[in-house]
mmCIF file of C-alpha atoms in Angstrom:
data_model
loop_
_atom_site.group_PDB
_atom_site.id
_atom_site.type_symbol
_atom_site.label_atom_id
_atom_site.label_comp_id
_atom_site.label_asym_id
_atom_site.label_seq_id
_atom_site.Cartn_x
_atom_site.Cartn_y
_atom_site.Cartn_z
ATOM 1 C CA UNK A 15 0.118 -0.364 -0.030
ATOM 2 C CA UNK A 16 2.616 2.462 1.032
ATOM 3 C CA UNK A 17 5.347 1.116 -1.622
ATOM 4 C CA UNK A 18 4.277 3.650 -4.520
ATOM 5 C CA UNK A 19 4.821 6.392 -1.721
ATOM 6 C CA UNK A 20 8.096 5.391 -0.609
ATOM 7 C CA UNK A 21 9.318 4.622 -4.268
ATOM 8 C CA UNK A 22 8.508 8.452 -5.416
ATOM 9 C CA UNK A 23 10.182 9.771 -1.908
ATOM 10 C CA UNK A 24 13.257 7.555 -2.635
ATOM 11 C CA UNK A 25 13.419 8.360 -6.145
ATOM 12 C CA UNK A 26 13.159 12.126 -5.387
ATOM 13 C CA UNK A 27 15.956 12.547 -2.728
ATOM 14 C CA UNK A 28 17.981 10.234 -5.263
ATOM 15 C CA UNK A 29 17.410 12.712 -8.091
ATOM 16 C CA UNK A 30 17.645 15.588 -5.908
ATOM 17 C CA UNK A 31 14.069 16.543 -6.149
ATOM 18 C CA UNK A 32 11.331 17.699 -3.929
ATOM 19 C CA UNK A 33 7.621 18.653 -4.144
ATOM 20 C CA UNK A 34 5.657 21.869 -3.216
ATOM 21 C CA UNK A 35 2.378 20.646 -2.258
ATOM 22 C CA UNK A 36 1.075 17.273 -1.641
ATOM 23 C CA UNK A 37 1.231 13.986 -3.809
ATOM 24 C CA UNK A 38 -2.340 12.777 -4.205
ATOM 25 C CA UNK A 39 -3.898 9.473 -4.717
ATOM 26 C CA UNK A 40 -4.583 10.443 -8.509
ATOM 27 C CA UNK A 41 -0.778 10.900 -8.891
ATOM 28 C CA UNK A 42 0.040 7.509 -6.955
ATOM 29 C CA UNK A 43 -2.311 5.972 -9.664
ATOM 30 C CA UNK A 44 -0.709 7.550 -12.677
ATOM 31 C CA UNK A 45 2.900 6.449 -11.396
ATOM 32 C CA UNK A 46 1.647 2.904 -10.830
ATOM 33 C CA UNK A 47 0.898 3.389 -14.553
ATOM 34 C CA UNK A 48 4.211 4.165 -15.594
ATOM 35 C CA UNK A 49 3.100 7.868 -15.641
ATOM 36 C CA UNK A 50 5.130 10.801 -14.336
ATOM 37 C CA UNK A 51 3.704 13.010 -11.911
ATOM 38 C CA UNK A 52 3.754 16.807 -12.031
ATOM 39 C CA UNK A 53 5.973 18.213 -9.670
ATOM 40 C CA UNK A 54 5.942 22.217 -9.217
ATOM 41 C CA UNK A 55 9.329 23.454 -7.885
ATOM 42 C CA UNK A 56 10.840 27.083 -7.723
ATOM 43 C CA UNK A 57 14.235 28.163 -8.175
ATOM 44 C CA UNK A 58 16.057 28.821 -5.203
ATOM 45 C CA UNK A 59 19.273 29.967 -3.724
ATOM 46 C CA UNK A 60 20.410 29.846 -0.416
ATOM 47 C CA UNK A 61 22.272 32.480 1.253
ATOM 48 C CA UNK A 62 24.616 32.211 4.638
ATOM 49 C CA UNK A 63 26.372 34.424 7.241
ATOM 50 C CA UNK A 64 28.674 33.582 9.514
ATOM 51 C CA UNK A 65 28.571 35.408 12.746
ATOM 52 C CA UNK A 66 30.852 35.187 15.562
ATOM 53 C CA UNK A 67 28.270 34.858 18.481
ATOM 54 C CA UNK A 68 26.571 31.803 20.445
ATOM 55 C CA UNK A 69 23.853 30.293 18.192
ATOM 56 C CA UNK A 70 20.975 30.816 21.348
ATOM 57 C CA UNK A 71 22.266 34.514 21.387
ATOM 58 C CA UNK A 72 21.696 35.151 17.252
ATOM 59 C CA UNK A 73 18.424 33.129 17.587
ATOM 60 C CA UNK A 74 17.008 35.170 20.359
ATOM 61 C CA UNK A 75 17.817 38.386 18.611
ATOM 62 C CA UNK A 76 16.878 37.359 15.091
ATOM 63 C CA UNK A 77 13.543 35.615 16.185
ATOM 64 C CA UNK A 78 12.096 38.551 17.998
ATOM 65 C CA UNK A 79 9.985 40.140 15.608
ATOM 66 C CA UNK A 80 10.438 43.647 17.155
ATOM 67 C CA UNK A 81 14.151 43.333 16.264
ATOM 68 C CA UNK A 82 13.855 43.080 12.407
ATOM 69 C CA UNK A 83 14.013 47.083 11.556
ATOM 70 C CA UNK A 84 17.238 47.113 13.456
ATOM 71 C CA UNK A 85 18.536 44.430 10.662
ATOM 72 C CA UNK A 86 16.362 43.741 7.929
ATOM 73 C CA UNK A 87 15.519 47.095 6.419
ATOM 74 C CA UNK A 88 15.137 45.052 3.030
ATOM 75 C CA UNK A 89 11.880 43.948 4.529
ATOM 76 C CA UNK A 90 10.609 47.102 6.173
ATOM 77 C CA UNK A 91 11.300 50.126 8.297
ATOM 78 C CA UNK A 92 8.891 49.488 10.957
ATOM 79 C CA UNK A 93 6.824 46.569 12.635
ATOM 80 C CA UNK A 94 3.741 46.452 15.021
ATOM 81 C CA UNK A 95 1.678 43.740 16.454
ATOM 82 C CA UNK A 96 -1.782 43.746 15.526
ATOM 83 C CA UNK A 97 -3.823 40.794 17.420
ATOM 84 C CA UNK A 98 -1.742 37.508 16.514
ATOM 85 C CA UNK A 99 0.100 39.021 13.594
ATOM 86 C CA UNK A 100 2.855 41.234 13.065
ATOM 87 C CA UNK A 101 2.569 43.816 10.543
ATOM 88 C CA UNK A 102 5.462 45.467 8.606
ATOM 89 C CA UNK A 103 5.166 48.861 6.642
ATOM 90 C CA UNK A 104 6.917 48.398 3.477
ATOM 91 C CA UNK A 105 6.996 50.841 0.201
ATOM 92 C CA UNK A 106 4.580 48.405 -1.347
ATOM 93 C CA UNK A 107 2.257 48.623 1.553
ATOM 94 C CA UNK A 108 1.491 46.830 4.863
ATOM 95 C CA UNK A 109 2.807 43.102 4.867
ATOM 96 C CA UNK A 110 1.850 40.420 7.611
ATOM 97 C CA UNK A 111 4.586 38.161 9.126
ATOM 98 C CA UNK A 112 4.030 34.544 10.602
ATOM 99 C CA UNK A 113 6.869 32.928 12.363
ATOM 100 C CA UNK A 114 7.439 29.643 13.348
ATOM 101 C CA UNK A 115 6.985 29.318 17.060
ATOM 102 C CA UNK A 116 9.817 29.533 19.510
ATOM 103 C CA UNK A 117 12.016 26.316 19.315
ATOM 104 C CA UNK A 118 15.250 24.910 20.397
ATOM 105 C CA UNK A 119 16.468 23.956 17.215
ATOM 106 C CA UNK A 120 16.945 27.549 15.589
ATOM 107 C CA UNK A 121 14.393 27.490 12.954
ATOM 108 C CA UNK A 122 13.330 31.052 11.833
ATOM 109 C CA UNK A 123 10.878 30.107 9.072
ATOM 110 C CA UNK A 124 8.559 32.698 8.545
ATOM 111 C CA UNK A 125 5.429 33.544 6.106
ATOM 112 C CA UNK A 126 5.476 36.759 4.521
ATOM 113 C CA UNK A 127 1.681 37.930 3.168
ATOM 114 C CA UNK A 128 2.033 40.866 0.768
ATOM 115 C CA UNK A 129 -0.634 43.530 0.704
ATOM 116 C CA UNK A 130 -2.101 41.587 -2.451
ATOM 117 C CA UNK A 131 -2.533 38.516 -0.229
ATOM 118 C CA UNK A 132 0.389 36.274 -1.864
ATOM 119 C CA UNK A 133 2.004 34.478 0.762
ATOM 120 C CA UNK A 134 5.611 33.306 0.268
ATOM 121 C CA UNK A 135 7.321 30.821 2.405
ATOM 122 C CA UNK A 136 10.707 31.958 4.000
ATOM 123 C CA UNK A 137 12.984 28.776 5.331
ATOM 124 C CA UNK A 138 15.771 30.256 7.628
ATOM 125 C CA UNK A 139 17.923 28.758 10.426
ATOM 126 C CA UNK A 140 20.453 29.339 12.716
ATOM 127 C CA UNK A 141 23.330 26.803 12.996
ATOM 128 C CA UNK A 142 26.172 25.998 15.318
ATOM 129 C CA UNK A 143 29.549 26.944 13.365
ATOM 130 C CA UNK A 144 32.493 26.195 15.760
ATOM 131 C CA UNK A 145 31.871 28.279 18.791
ATOM 132 C CA UNK A 146 29.787 30.995 16.510
ATOM 133 C CA UNK A 147 26.716 30.613 14.275
ATOM 134 C CA UNK A 148 25.466 30.081 10.600
ATOM 135 C CA UNK A 149 22.571 31.755 9.512
ATOM 136 C CA UNK A 150 21.106 30.530 6.514
ATOM 137 C CA UNK A 151 17.918 31.861 4.493
ATOM 138 C CA UNK A 152 16.420 30.083 1.251
ATOM 139 C CA UNK A 153 15.180 33.024 -1.466
ATOM 140 C CA UNK A 154 12.676 31.248 -3.877
ATOM 141 C CA UNK A 155 12.015 32.582 -7.164
ATOM 142 C CA UNK A 156 8.326 33.324 -7.744
ATOM 143 C CA UNK A 157 7.091 32.290 -10.810
ATOM 144 C CA UNK A 158 6.297 35.869 -12.286
ATOM 145 C CA UNK A 159 9.568 37.138 -10.685
ATOM 146 C CA UNK A 160 12.021 38.546 -13.349
ATOM 147 C CA UNK A 161 15.795 38.005 -13.414
ATOM 148 C CA UNK A 162 16.402 41.592 -12.302
ATOM 149 C CA UNK A 163 13.765 41.215 -9.348
ATOM 150 C CA UNK A 164 15.432 37.778 -8.155
ATOM 151 C CA UNK A 165 18.760 39.485 -8.073
ATOM 152 C CA UNK A 166 17.537 42.770 -6.416
ATOM 153 C CA UNK A 167 15.830 40.475 -3.559
ATOM 154 C CA UNK A 168 18.933 38.366 -3.123
ATOM 155 C CA UNK A 169 21.090 41.728 -2.667
ATOM 156 C CA UNK A 170 18.774 42.954 -0.339
ATOM 157 C CA UNK A 171 18.810 39.787 1.703
ATOM 158 C CA UNK A 172 22.541 39.574 1.934
ATOM 159 C CA UNK A 173 22.930 43.127 2.904
ATOM 160 C CA UNK A 174 20.049 42.613 5.766
ATOM 161 C CA UNK A 175 22.350 39.226 6.719
ATOM 162 C CA UNK A 176 25.563 41.514 7.035
ATOM 163 C CA UNK A 177 23.536 44.017 9.121
ATOM 164 C CA UNK A 178 22.446 41.138 11.515
ATOM 165 C CA UNK A 179 26.036 40.052 11.457
ATOM 166 C CA UNK A 180 27.452 43.773 11.826
ATOM 167 C CA UNK A 181 24.846 44.160 14.691
ATOM 168 C CA UNK A 182 25.486 41.012 16.686
ATOM 169 C CA UNK A 183 29.244 41.354 16.519
ATOM 170 C CA UNK A 184 29.691 44.536 17.960
#
């Protein structure tokens, strides 16, 4: 019963593929018949910065939404709490940010909902790197994003990560 799913997962891992979304029963039936299931994937870049501070300190600072304007200027200049949501004021209008729950694993994943209602998933982690930390963030390229806009977003993220490093290493 689970063999087709296991096969798809193992084959995907061996080939370096991952799915966005779920594999449904019709996908499994098509695969049993030798048909390939359509997989939606986005181009991505994982960016990182090494910070000479203990991972717990980096996580505590970066996981506090009130600190965003201090280091994530590419996201916005101010942040406020409205109910359960954090709202960041950006030049494109207010965006809502929903963060992963506090954890001991260094997970700083968050979902950004734009003024137009588009939700963007941003995986982010603080990892131990010797006596310091490594902060990594994966930036996905959205389907309608131009090469220029994607490059601009990467530069903003890199600048924000350098700012985080500079603040925490003072």
